Short mmCIF file of C-alpha atoms in Angstrom, two decimals:
data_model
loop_
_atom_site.label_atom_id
_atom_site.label_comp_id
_atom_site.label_asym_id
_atom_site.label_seq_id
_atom_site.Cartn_x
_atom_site.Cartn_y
_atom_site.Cartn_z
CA UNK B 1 -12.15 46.24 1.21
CA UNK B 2 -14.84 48.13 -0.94
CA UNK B 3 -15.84 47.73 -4.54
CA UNK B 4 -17.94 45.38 -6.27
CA UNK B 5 -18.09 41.65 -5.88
CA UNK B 6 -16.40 41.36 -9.34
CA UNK B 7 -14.11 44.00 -8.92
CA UNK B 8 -13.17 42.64 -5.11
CA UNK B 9 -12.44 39.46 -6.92
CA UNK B 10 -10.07 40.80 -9.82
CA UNK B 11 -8.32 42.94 -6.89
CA UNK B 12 -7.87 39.73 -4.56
CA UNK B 13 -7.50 37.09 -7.75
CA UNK B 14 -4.78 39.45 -9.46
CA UNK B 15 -3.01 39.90 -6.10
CA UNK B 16 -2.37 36.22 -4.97
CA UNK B 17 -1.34 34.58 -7.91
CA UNK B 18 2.13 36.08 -7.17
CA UNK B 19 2.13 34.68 -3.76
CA UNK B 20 1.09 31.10 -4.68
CA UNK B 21 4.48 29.76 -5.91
CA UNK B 22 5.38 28.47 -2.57
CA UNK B 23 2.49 26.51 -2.33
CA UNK B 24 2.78 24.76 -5.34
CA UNK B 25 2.97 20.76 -4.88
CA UNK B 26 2.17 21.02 -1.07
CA UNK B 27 -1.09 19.58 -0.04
CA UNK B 28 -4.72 21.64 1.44
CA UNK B 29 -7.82 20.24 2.62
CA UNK B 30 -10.96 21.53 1.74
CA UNK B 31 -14.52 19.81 3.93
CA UNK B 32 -17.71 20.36 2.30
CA UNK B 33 -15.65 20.42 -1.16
CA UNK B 34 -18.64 18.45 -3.13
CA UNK B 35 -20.24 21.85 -4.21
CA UNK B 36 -21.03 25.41 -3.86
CA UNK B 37 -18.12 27.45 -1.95
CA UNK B 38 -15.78 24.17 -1.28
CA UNK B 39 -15.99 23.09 -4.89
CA UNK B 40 -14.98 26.71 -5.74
CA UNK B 41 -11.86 26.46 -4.07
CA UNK B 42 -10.84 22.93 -4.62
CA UNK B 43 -11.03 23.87 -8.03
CA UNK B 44 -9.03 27.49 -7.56
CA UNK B 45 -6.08 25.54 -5.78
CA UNK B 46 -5.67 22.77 -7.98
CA UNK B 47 -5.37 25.83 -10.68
CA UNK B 48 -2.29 27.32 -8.56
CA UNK B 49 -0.80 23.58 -8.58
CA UNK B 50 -1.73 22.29 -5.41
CA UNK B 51 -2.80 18.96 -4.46
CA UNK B 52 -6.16 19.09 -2.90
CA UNK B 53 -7.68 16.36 -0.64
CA UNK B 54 -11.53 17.47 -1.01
CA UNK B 55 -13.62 15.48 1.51
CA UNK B 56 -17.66 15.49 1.43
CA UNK B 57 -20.28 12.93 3.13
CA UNK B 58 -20.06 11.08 -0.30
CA UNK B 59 -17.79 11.65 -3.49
CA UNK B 60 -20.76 10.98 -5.90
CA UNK B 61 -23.94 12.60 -5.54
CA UNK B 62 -24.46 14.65 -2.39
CA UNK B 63 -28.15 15.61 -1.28
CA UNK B 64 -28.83 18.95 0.16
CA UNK B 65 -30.53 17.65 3.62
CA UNK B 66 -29.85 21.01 5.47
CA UNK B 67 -31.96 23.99 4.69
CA UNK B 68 -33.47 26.82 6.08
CA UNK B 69 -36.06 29.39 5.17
CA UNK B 70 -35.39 33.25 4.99
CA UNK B 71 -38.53 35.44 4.68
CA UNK B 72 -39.98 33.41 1.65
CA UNK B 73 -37.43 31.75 0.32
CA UNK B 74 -36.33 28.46 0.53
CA UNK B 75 -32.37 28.04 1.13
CA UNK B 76 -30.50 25.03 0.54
CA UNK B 77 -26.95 24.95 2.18
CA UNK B 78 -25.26 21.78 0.17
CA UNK B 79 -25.72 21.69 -3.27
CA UNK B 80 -25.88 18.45 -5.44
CA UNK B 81 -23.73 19.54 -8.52
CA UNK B 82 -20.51 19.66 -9.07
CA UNK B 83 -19.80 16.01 -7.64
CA UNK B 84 -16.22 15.15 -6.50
CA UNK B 85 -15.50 12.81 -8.62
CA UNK B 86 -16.79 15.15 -11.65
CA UNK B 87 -15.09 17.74 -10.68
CA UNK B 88 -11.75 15.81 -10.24
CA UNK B 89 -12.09 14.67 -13.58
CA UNK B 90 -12.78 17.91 -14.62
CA UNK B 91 -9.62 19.66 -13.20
CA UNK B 92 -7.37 16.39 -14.61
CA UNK B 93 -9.18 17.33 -18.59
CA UNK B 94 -8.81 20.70 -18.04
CA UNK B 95 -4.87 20.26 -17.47
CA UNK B 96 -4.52 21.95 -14.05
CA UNK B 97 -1.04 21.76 -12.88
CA UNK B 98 -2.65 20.34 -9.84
CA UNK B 99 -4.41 17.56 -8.68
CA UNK B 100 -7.61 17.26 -6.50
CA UNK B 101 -7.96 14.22 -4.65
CA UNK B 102 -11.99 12.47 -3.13
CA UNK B 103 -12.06 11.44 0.03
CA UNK B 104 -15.66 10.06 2.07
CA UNK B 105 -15.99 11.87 4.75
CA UNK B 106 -18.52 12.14 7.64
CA UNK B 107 -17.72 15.30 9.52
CA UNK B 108 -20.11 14.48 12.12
CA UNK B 109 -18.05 11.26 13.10
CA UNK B 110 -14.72 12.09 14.94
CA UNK B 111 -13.92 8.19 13.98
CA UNK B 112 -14.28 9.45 9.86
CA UNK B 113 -12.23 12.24 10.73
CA UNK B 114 -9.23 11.10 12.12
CA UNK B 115 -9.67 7.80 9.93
CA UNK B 116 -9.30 10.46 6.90
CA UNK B 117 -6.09 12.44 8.70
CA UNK B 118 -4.31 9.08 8.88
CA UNK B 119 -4.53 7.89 5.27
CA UNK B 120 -3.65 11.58 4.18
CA UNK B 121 -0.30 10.84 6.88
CA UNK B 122 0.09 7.68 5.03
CA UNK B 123 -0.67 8.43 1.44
CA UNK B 124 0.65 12.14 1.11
CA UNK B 125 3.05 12.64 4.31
CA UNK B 126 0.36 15.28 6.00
CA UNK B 127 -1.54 18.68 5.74
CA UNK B 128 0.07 21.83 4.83
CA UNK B 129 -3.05 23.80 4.81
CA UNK B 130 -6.63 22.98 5.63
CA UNK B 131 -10.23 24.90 5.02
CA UNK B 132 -12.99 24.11 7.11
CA UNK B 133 -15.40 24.45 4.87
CA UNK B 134 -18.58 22.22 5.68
CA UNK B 135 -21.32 23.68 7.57
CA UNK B 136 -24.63 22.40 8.22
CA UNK B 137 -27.93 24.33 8.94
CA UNK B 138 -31.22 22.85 10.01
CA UNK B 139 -34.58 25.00 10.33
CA UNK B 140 -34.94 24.27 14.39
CA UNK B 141 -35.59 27.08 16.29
CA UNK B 142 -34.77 27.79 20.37
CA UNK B 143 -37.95 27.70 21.40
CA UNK B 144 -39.46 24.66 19.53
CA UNK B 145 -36.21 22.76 17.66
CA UNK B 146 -35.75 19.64 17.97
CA UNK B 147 -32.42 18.73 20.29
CA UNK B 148 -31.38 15.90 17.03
CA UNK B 149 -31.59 19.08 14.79
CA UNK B 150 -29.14 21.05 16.79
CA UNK B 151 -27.19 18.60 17.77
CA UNK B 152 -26.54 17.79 13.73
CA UNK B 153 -25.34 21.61 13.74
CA UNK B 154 -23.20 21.40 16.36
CA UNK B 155 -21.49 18.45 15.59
CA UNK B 156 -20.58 19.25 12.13
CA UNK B 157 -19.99 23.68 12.54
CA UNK B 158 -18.06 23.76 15.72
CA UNK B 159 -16.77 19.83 16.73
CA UNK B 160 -16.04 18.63 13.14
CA UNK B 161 -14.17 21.94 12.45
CA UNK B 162 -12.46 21.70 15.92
CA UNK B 163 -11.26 18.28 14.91
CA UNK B 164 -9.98 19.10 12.01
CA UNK B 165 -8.44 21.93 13.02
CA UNK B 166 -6.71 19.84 15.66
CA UNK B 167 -5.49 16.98 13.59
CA UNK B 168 -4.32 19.49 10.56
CA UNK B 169 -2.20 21.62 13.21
CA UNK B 170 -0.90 17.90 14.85
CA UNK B 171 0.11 17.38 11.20
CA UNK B 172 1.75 20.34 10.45
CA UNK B 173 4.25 20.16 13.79
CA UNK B 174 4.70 16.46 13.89
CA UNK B 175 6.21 17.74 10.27
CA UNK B 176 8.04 20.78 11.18
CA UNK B 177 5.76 22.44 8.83
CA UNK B 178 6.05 26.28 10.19
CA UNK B 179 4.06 28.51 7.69
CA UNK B 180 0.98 26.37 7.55
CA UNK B 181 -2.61 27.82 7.08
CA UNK B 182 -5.99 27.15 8.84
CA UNK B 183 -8.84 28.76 7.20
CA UNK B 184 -12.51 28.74 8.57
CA UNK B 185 -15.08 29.64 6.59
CA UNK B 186 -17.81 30.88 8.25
CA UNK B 187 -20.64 33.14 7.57
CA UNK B 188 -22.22 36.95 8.49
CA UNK B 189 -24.80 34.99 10.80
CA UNK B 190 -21.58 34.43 12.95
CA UNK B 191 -21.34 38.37 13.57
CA UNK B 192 -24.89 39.18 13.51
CA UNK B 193 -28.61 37.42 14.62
CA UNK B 194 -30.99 37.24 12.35
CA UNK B 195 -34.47 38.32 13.18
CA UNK B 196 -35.13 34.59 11.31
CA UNK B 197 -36.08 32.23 14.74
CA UNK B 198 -35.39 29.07 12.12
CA UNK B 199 -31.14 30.63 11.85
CA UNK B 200 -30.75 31.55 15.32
CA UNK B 201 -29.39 28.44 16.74
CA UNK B 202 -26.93 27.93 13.68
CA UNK B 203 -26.05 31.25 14.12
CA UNK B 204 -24.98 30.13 17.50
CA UNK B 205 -22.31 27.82 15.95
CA UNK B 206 -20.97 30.61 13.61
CA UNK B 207 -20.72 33.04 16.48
CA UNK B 208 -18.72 29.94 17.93
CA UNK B 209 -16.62 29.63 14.55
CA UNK B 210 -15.84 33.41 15.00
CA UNK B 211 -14.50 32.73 18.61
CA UNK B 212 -12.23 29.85 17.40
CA UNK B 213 -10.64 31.27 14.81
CA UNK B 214 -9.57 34.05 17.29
CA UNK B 215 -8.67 31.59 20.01
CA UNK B 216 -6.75 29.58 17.30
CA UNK B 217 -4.57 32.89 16.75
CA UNK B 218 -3.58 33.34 20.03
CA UNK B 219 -2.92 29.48 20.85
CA UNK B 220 -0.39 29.52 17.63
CA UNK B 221 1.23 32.56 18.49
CA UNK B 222 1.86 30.95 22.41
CA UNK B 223 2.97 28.14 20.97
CA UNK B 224 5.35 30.35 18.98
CA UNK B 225 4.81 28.77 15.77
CA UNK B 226 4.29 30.93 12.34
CA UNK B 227 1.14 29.08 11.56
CA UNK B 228 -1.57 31.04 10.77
CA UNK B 229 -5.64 31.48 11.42
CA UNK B 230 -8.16 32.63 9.17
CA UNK B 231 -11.55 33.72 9.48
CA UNK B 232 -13.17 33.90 5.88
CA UNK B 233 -17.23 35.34 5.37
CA UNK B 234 -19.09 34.01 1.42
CA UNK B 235 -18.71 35.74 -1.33
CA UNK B 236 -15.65 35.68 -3.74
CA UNK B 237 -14.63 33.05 -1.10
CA UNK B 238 -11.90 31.31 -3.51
CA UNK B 239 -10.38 34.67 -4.33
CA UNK B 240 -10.18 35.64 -0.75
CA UNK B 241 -8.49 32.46 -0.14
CA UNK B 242 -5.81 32.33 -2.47
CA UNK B 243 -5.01 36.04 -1.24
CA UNK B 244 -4.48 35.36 2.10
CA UNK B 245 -2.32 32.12 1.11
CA UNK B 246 -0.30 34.55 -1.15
CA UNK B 247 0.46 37.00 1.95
CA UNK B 248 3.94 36.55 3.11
CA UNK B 249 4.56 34.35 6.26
CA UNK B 250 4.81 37.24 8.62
CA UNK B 251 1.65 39.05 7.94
CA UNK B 252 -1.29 37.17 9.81
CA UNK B 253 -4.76 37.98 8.43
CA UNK B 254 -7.09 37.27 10.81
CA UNK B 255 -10.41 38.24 9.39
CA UNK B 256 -12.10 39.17 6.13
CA UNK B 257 -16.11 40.49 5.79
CA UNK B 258 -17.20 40.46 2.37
CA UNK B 259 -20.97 40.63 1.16
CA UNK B 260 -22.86 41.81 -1.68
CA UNK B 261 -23.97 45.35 -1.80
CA UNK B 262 -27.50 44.89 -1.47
CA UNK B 263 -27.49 42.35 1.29
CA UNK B 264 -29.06 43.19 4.70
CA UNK B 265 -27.43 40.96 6.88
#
């Protein structure tokens, strides 16, 4: 898909509204929804009418503790504004047809995780479509890192994800629910290595993102089931997400690359 950033997202934004309709009133989770990216889209869906459990490490204010340098810059991967419970507010003022839901979540805890999936079960009958969102990046590099640092990446890029995945998927057939979604948002570091030492190991776990997503794909379509696997890179993220929510049931988009024009990597 060429063009622009902004004219990418008019394409993608102008496309899916028509699609959305059939998820109005039906329920996504978005991880990491506290800021940046998942705040984008938490916000996009409760616009189409959805409700939206948004889960971050805390609902209130939410440090940026993983960060990495790139050449000379400093980048921060969580972000500290919007908060949840702002932006919840927000969406209720601005009249959104939908409504976006906090939840405390540590994606690093399997016991958070499936302590979250069971008051969704209870509370809102169960996941229609979830976004793993959250990722986690810590400056430790192969040859000097420290094992806590990549352990904090794994556990939160590849197992959190993989548990989520899991429970939303248990959730959607313990339902019957046939045309659910799983979207993974990962990033270009999962398709190419940096020649950064301080990204190479959470490039690892976006290389391993990449290989879910496709696994995911072929385990649904075994298990004959018409849910479907996504595989989303930054930029214009919440456009791209509400276009490949708006495709119809039988077309399965696996994968899309977008970047800014300039961008190296």
């Amino acid at each position: 898909m060429s063009g622009s950033r902004g004219e990418v997202g008019a394409r993608l934004g102008a496309t899916a509204t028509a699609g959305m309709e059939r998820w109005r009133d039906r329920l996504a989770l978005v991880t990491g929804a506290s800021g940046g990216i998942g705040a984008a889209v938490a916000r996009a869906l409760v616009q189409q009418g959805l409700k939206v459990v948004g889960c971050a490490r805390t609902v209130g204010n939410i440090e940026g503790r993983g960060w990495y340098h790139v050449g000379q810059r400093k980048r921060s991967v969580s972000t500290s504004s919007p908060f949840l419970e702002e932006l919840a507010a927000e969406c209720k003022s601005a009249g959104y047809p939908g409504t976006l839901i906090p939840h405390r979540c540590d994606l690093s805890s399997e016991e958070d995780i499936l302590s979250m999936f069971s008051a969704v079960r209870s509370q809102h009958s169960g996941v229609d479509i979830c976004i793993n969102n959250a990722g986690l990046a810590r400056p430790d590099t192969l040859l000097s890192g420290s094992t806590s640092g990549w352990k904090d990446m794994f556990n939160v890029n590849v197992l959190g994800l993989s548990i989520c995945t899991r429970e939303a998927y248990q959730s959607m057939k313990e339902r019957k629910v046939d045309d659910g979604h799983i979207i993974n948002i990962n990033s270009m570091y999962g398709h190419q290595v940096s020649p950064h030492s301080v990204i190479h190991f959470y490039s690892a776990t976006k290389y391993a993102v990449t290989a879910l997503t496709e696994g995911l794909r072929q385990e649904l379509r075994e298990a004959q089931t018409h849910i479907r696997a996504t595989c989303l890179k930054p930029e214009d993220v919440a456009e791209a997400v509400l276009y490949v929510l708006s495709t119809p049931p039988h077309v399965q988009i696996g994968d899309i690359q977008m970047r800014p024009t300039e961008q190296v990597i």
